[in-house]
Amino acid sequence: KIDTIIFDKTGTITEGKPTVTDLMVTQAISEEQLLRLAAAAEQGSEHPLGEAIVESAKTRKLELPKLSDFTAVSGFGISANIEGQTLFLGNSKWMAQQGIELGDFEQKAQALAAQGKTPMYVGQHQQLLGLIAVADTIKETSREAIALLHEMGLETIMLTGDNQLTAQAIAKQVGIDRVLSDVLPEEKAREVKKLQEAGRHVAMVGDGINDGPALARADIGFAMGAAGTGTAIETADVALMDDDLRKLPR
């Protein structure tokens, strides 16, 4: 009876191993210093994008200062105290909350997002320091899997916390029909419910902890088994035992 399949993006359509692709700075700071501060802040984060920033700093062999008072606000960003100063790292909504003006960096961020990259702003003292873009490789099997699902007459939807430009760019690359972007983790299950209330029979495919409620809410939940967290596998009806998305239509 399934007619609609929702995909989480990170780790499901993409490899889930993002890397830093671009560093852009204001005159207040050097690229190396921006990466050093951002990586120091992200040491406390378990988010794949944060891990990519820390990894990039390690590759450059940067000394990371200690951090304290780490706070993560889901769907917005993080704040951390580094060397006695509070650093903010996150999306444009997070910067707006801190009273940080983005200037022409907003256009730069949009250009990066249109390439399927996720831009993150870094600010301090109500001043923008720069932005860091991170990209995640699309799995080789994703496009083929989506095409097979279309042949079966299913509508495909991608659900992501990414901004609309980034999400649309990735969806276009794999041939996904529809994008629900800027979705906070706790809103995922609500999006599934909305589709069900519109008369759809919904399958959800995900791998992360925050996909649990949506996997449970869907008519059928599929967990990506190899990279999936225990929570996703426990909650889902079906566990795919490796990361090949072609197992789904099969």
Short mmCIF file of C-alpha atoms in Angstrom, two decimals:
data_model
loop_
_atom_site.label_atom_id
_atom_site.label_comp_id
_atom_site.label_asym_id
_atom_site.label_seq_id
_atom_site.Cartn_x
_atom_site.Cartn_y
_atom_site.Cartn_z
CA LYS A 1 0.00 0.00 0.00
CA ILE A 2 3.01 2.34 0.36
CA ASP A 3 2.80 5.26 -2.09
CA THR A 4 5.24 7.74 -0.53
CA ILE A 5 8.80 7.25 0.69
CA ILE A 6 10.51 9.84 2.91
CA PHE A 7 14.29 9.87 3.14
CA ASP A 8 16.45 11.44 5.80
CA LYS A 9 19.39 13.04 3.97
CA THR A 10 22.57 12.59 6.03
CA GLY A 11 23.81 9.00 6.11
CA THR A 12 20.85 7.77 4.06
CA ILE A 13 21.12 9.53 0.69
CA THR A 14 24.60 10.82 1.47
CA GLU A 15 27.60 8.99 2.95
CA GLY A 16 27.21 10.76 6.29
CA LYS A 17 30.91 11.68 6.30
CA PRO A 18 30.96 15.41 5.54
CA THR A 19 34.19 17.34 4.91
CA VAL A 20 35.09 21.05 5.01
CA THR A 21 35.14 22.48 1.47
CA ASP A 22 35.34 26.27 1.91
CA LEU A 23 36.57 28.81 4.46
CA MET A 24 35.65 32.49 4.01
CA VAL A 25 36.77 35.15 6.47
CA THR A 26 36.19 38.81 7.29
CA GLN A 27 39.16 41.12 7.87
CA ALA A 28 38.91 40.39 11.61
CA ILE A 29 40.49 36.93 11.36
CA SER A 30 42.63 34.54 9.29
CA GLU A 31 41.29 31.29 7.77
CA GLU A 32 43.48 29.23 10.10
CA GLN A 33 42.29 31.11 13.18
CA LEU A 34 38.64 30.77 12.09
CA LEU A 35 39.03 27.00 11.69
CA ARG A 36 40.90 26.75 15.01
CA LEU A 37 38.13 28.54 16.96
CA ALA A 38 35.30 26.69 15.18
CA ALA A 39 36.97 23.30 15.75
CA ALA A 40 37.57 24.15 19.42
CA ALA A 41 33.84 24.95 19.77
CA GLU A 42 32.78 21.80 17.93
CA GLN A 43 34.88 19.49 20.13
CA GLY A 44 31.78 19.13 22.30
CA SER A 45 29.46 18.40 19.39
CA GLU A 46 28.31 15.00 18.15
CA HIS A 47 26.89 16.46 14.94
CA PRO A 48 28.46 15.15 11.68
CA LEU A 49 29.07 18.73 10.48
CA GLY A 50 30.86 19.56 13.73
CA GLU A 51 32.97 16.42 13.44
CA ALA A 52 33.97 17.49 9.90
CA ILE A 53 35.27 20.83 11.22
CA VAL A 54 37.27 19.14 14.02
CA GLU A 55 38.69 16.64 11.50
CA SER A 56 39.76 19.46 9.16
CA ALA A 57 41.61 21.22 12.01
CA LYS A 58 43.35 17.96 12.95
CA THR A 59 44.46 17.47 9.32
CA ARG A 60 46.05 20.93 9.43
CA LYS A 61 47.63 20.02 12.80
CA LEU A 62 46.08 23.04 14.56
CA GLU A 63 46.38 23.37 18.36
CA LEU A 64 42.84 23.59 19.71
CA PRO A 65 42.18 25.78 22.75
CA LYS A 66 40.02 24.39 25.58
CA LEU A 67 36.33 25.10 25.63
CA SER A 68 33.76 25.52 28.39
CA ASP A 69 30.01 26.21 28.59
CA PHE A 70 29.13 24.35 25.39
CA THR A 71 25.47 24.73 24.35
CA ALA A 72 23.79 23.17 21.30
CA VAL A 73 20.43 24.49 20.10
CA SER A 74 18.88 21.96 17.73
CA GLY A 75 18.19 23.39 14.28
CA PHE A 76 20.11 26.62 14.96
CA GLY A 77 23.71 26.10 16.07
CA ILE A 78 26.04 26.09 19.04
CA SER A 79 27.71 28.48 21.45
CA ALA A 80 30.90 27.81 23.40
CA ASN A 81 33.25 29.73 25.63
CA ILE A 82 36.79 29.67 24.22
CA GLU A 83 39.68 31.54 25.83
CA GLY A 84 37.17 33.59 27.82
CA GLN A 85 35.13 34.62 24.75
CA THR A 86 31.75 33.27 23.60
CA LEU A 87 31.79 31.95 20.04
CA PHE A 88 28.61 31.31 18.03
CA LEU A 89 28.49 28.87 15.13
CA GLY A 90 25.38 28.02 13.14
CA ASN A 91 22.83 29.13 10.56
CA SER A 92 21.50 32.60 9.69
CA LYS A 93 18.63 32.30 12.22
CA TRP A 94 21.17 31.64 14.98
CA MET A 95 23.24 34.68 13.94
CA ALA A 96 20.10 36.86 13.89
CA GLN A 97 19.31 35.79 17.46
CA GLN A 98 22.80 36.94 18.53
CA GLY A 99 22.40 40.29 16.75
CA ILE A 100 25.17 39.44 14.25
CA GLU A 101 24.87 41.14 10.84
CA LEU A 102 25.76 38.93 7.84
CA GLY A 103 26.37 41.62 5.19
CA ASP A 104 27.53 40.22 1.82
CA PHE A 105 28.32 36.88 3.46
CA GLU A 106 24.65 35.96 3.08
CA GLN A 107 25.06 35.95 -0.73
CA LYS A 108 28.29 33.94 -0.44
CA ALA A 109 26.48 31.40 1.72
CA GLN A 110 23.62 31.13 -0.79
CA ALA A 111 26.08 30.48 -3.64
CA LEU A 112 27.67 27.65 -1.61
CA ALA A 113 24.25 26.23 -0.70
CA ALA A 114 23.26 26.17 -4.39
CA GLN A 115 26.20 23.77 -4.90
CA GLY A 116 24.73 21.40 -2.28
CA LYS A 117 27.09 22.55 0.48
CA THR A 118 26.01 23.46 4.02
CA PRO A 119 27.30 26.90 5.04
CA MET A 120 27.78 27.72 8.74
CA TYR A 121 28.45 31.20 10.07
CA VAL A 122 30.94 31.92 12.86
CA GLY A 123 30.54 35.01 15.05
CA GLN A 124 31.77 36.63 18.25
CA HIS A 125 30.99 39.90 20.10
CA GLN A 126 28.01 40.58 17.77
CA GLN A 127 30.48 40.49 14.89
CA LEU A 128 30.69 38.02 12.02
CA LEU A 129 34.12 36.34 11.72
CA GLY A 130 33.44 34.25 8.62
CA LEU A 131 31.78 31.13 7.31
CA ILE A 132 32.69 27.50 6.89
CA ALA A 133 31.07 25.29 4.24
CA VAL A 134 30.80 21.55 4.65
CA ALA A 135 29.68 19.03 2.02
CA ASP A 136 28.66 15.41 2.20
CA THR A 137 29.23 13.01 -0.71
CA ILE A 138 26.12 11.47 -2.25
CA LYS A 139 26.16 7.65 -2.18
CA GLU A 140 26.78 6.16 -5.60
CA THR A 141 23.69 3.96 -5.24
CA SER A 142 21.23 6.72 -4.28
CA ARG A 143 20.31 7.92 -7.80
CA GLU A 144 19.72 4.36 -9.06
CA ALA A 145 17.62 3.48 -6.00
CA ILE A 146 15.41 6.58 -6.44
CA ALA A 147 14.92 5.75 -10.16
CA LEU A 148 13.83 2.19 -9.26
CA LEU A 149 11.33 3.54 -6.70
CA HIS A 150 9.91 5.90 -9.35
CA GLU A 151 9.44 2.92 -11.68
CA MET A 152 7.37 1.35 -8.87
CA GLY A 153 5.14 4.46 -8.92
CA LEU A 154 6.25 5.87 -5.56
CA GLU A 155 6.66 9.53 -4.70
CA THR A 156 10.03 10.31 -3.09
CA ILE A 157 10.52 13.04 -0.50
CA MET A 158 13.70 14.20 1.24
CA LEU A 159 13.43 15.47 4.81
CA THR A 160 16.34 17.53 6.14
CA GLY A 161 17.38 20.25 8.55
CA ASP A 162 19.42 21.79 5.72
CA ASN A 163 18.38 25.09 4.22
CA GLN A 164 16.23 24.99 1.09
CA LEU A 165 18.98 25.81 -1.43
CA THR A 166 21.33 23.06 -0.19
CA ALA A 167 18.48 20.54 0.05
CA GLN A 168 17.16 21.33 -3.46
CA ALA A 169 20.65 20.98 -4.96
CA ILE A 170 21.11 17.51 -3.43
CA ALA A 171 17.57 16.37 -4.30
CA LYS A 172 18.15 17.44 -7.91
CA GLN A 173 21.36 15.39 -8.11
CA VAL A 174 19.58 12.17 -7.06
CA GLY A 175 16.21 12.83 -8.74
CA ILE A 176 14.04 13.17 -5.63
CA ASP A 177 10.52 14.56 -6.27
CA ARG A 178 10.00 16.83 -3.28
CA VAL A 179 12.01 18.45 -0.50
CA LEU A 180 10.99 19.33 3.05
CA SER A 181 13.85 21.54 4.26
CA ASP A 182 14.67 23.45 7.47
CA VAL A 183 12.93 20.67 9.44
CA LEU A 184 13.99 20.50 13.09
CA PRO A 185 14.70 16.97 14.40
CA GLU A 186 11.62 17.00 16.64
CA GLU A 187 9.41 18.01 13.67
CA LYS A 188 10.25 14.97 11.51
CA ALA A 189 7.48 12.75 12.93
CA ARG A 190 4.98 15.62 12.48
CA GLU A 191 5.81 15.82 8.75
CA VAL A 192 5.14 12.07 8.43
CA LYS A 193 1.80 12.51 10.25
CA LYS A 194 0.78 15.38 7.93
CA LEU A 195 1.25 13.15 4.88
CA GLN A 196 -0.71 10.33 6.52
CA GLU A 197 -3.54 12.74 7.34
CA ALA A 198 -3.60 13.68 3.64
CA GLY A 199 -4.31 10.00 2.88
CA ARG A 200 -0.78 8.87 2.04
CA HIS A 201 0.72 5.49 3.00
CA VAL A 202 4.17 6.50 4.14
CA ALA A 203 7.50 4.69 4.49
CA MET A 204 10.37 6.47 6.26
CA VAL A 205 14.06 5.69 5.68
CA GLY A 206 16.62 6.95 8.21
CA ASP A 207 19.72 6.11 10.19
CA GLY A 208 20.06 8.59 13.05
CA ILE A 209 18.89 8.89 16.65
CA ASN A 210 16.61 11.79 15.76
CA ASP A 211 14.90 9.70 13.04
CA GLY A 212 13.45 7.37 15.73
CA PRO A 213 10.06 9.11 16.22
CA ALA A 214 9.53 9.48 12.44
CA LEU A 215 10.46 5.81 11.84
CA ALA A 216 7.95 4.82 14.53
CA ARG A 217 5.23 7.14 13.15
CA ALA A 218 5.54 5.93 9.52
CA ASP A 219 3.44 3.02 8.24
CA ILE A 220 6.76 1.26 7.64
CA GLY A 221 10.12 2.41 9.01
CA PHE A 222 13.36 1.35 7.31
CA ALA A 223 16.68 1.77 9.13
CA MET A 224 19.99 1.85 7.28
CA GLY A 225 21.57 -1.05 9.14
CA ALA A 226 25.32 -0.76 8.73
CA ALA A 227 25.73 2.88 9.70
CA GLY A 228 22.44 3.18 11.59
CA THR A 229 22.32 3.84 15.29
CA GLY A 230 20.86 1.26 17.66
CA THR A 231 17.87 3.56 18.24
CA ALA A 232 16.98 3.67 14.53
CA ILE A 233 17.36 -0.11 14.16
CA GLU A 234 15.27 -0.81 17.29
CA THR A 235 12.49 1.55 16.19
CA ALA A 236 12.25 0.58 12.52
CA ASP A 237 10.16 -2.29 11.13
CA VAL A 238 12.87 -3.23 8.64
CA ALA A 239 16.66 -2.92 8.93
CA LEU A 240 18.63 -2.85 5.67
CA MET A 241 21.84 -4.65 6.55
CA ASP A 242 24.20 -2.41 4.58
CA ASP A 243 24.29 1.13 3.20
CA ASP A 244 23.23 0.27 -0.35
CA LEU A 245 19.95 2.12 -0.91
CA ARG A 246 19.08 -0.23 -3.83
CA LYS A 247 18.11 -2.77 -1.15
CA LEU A 248 15.04 -0.60 -0.53
CA PRO A 249 13.20 -1.23 -3.83
CA ARG A 250 14.43 -4.82 -3.72
#
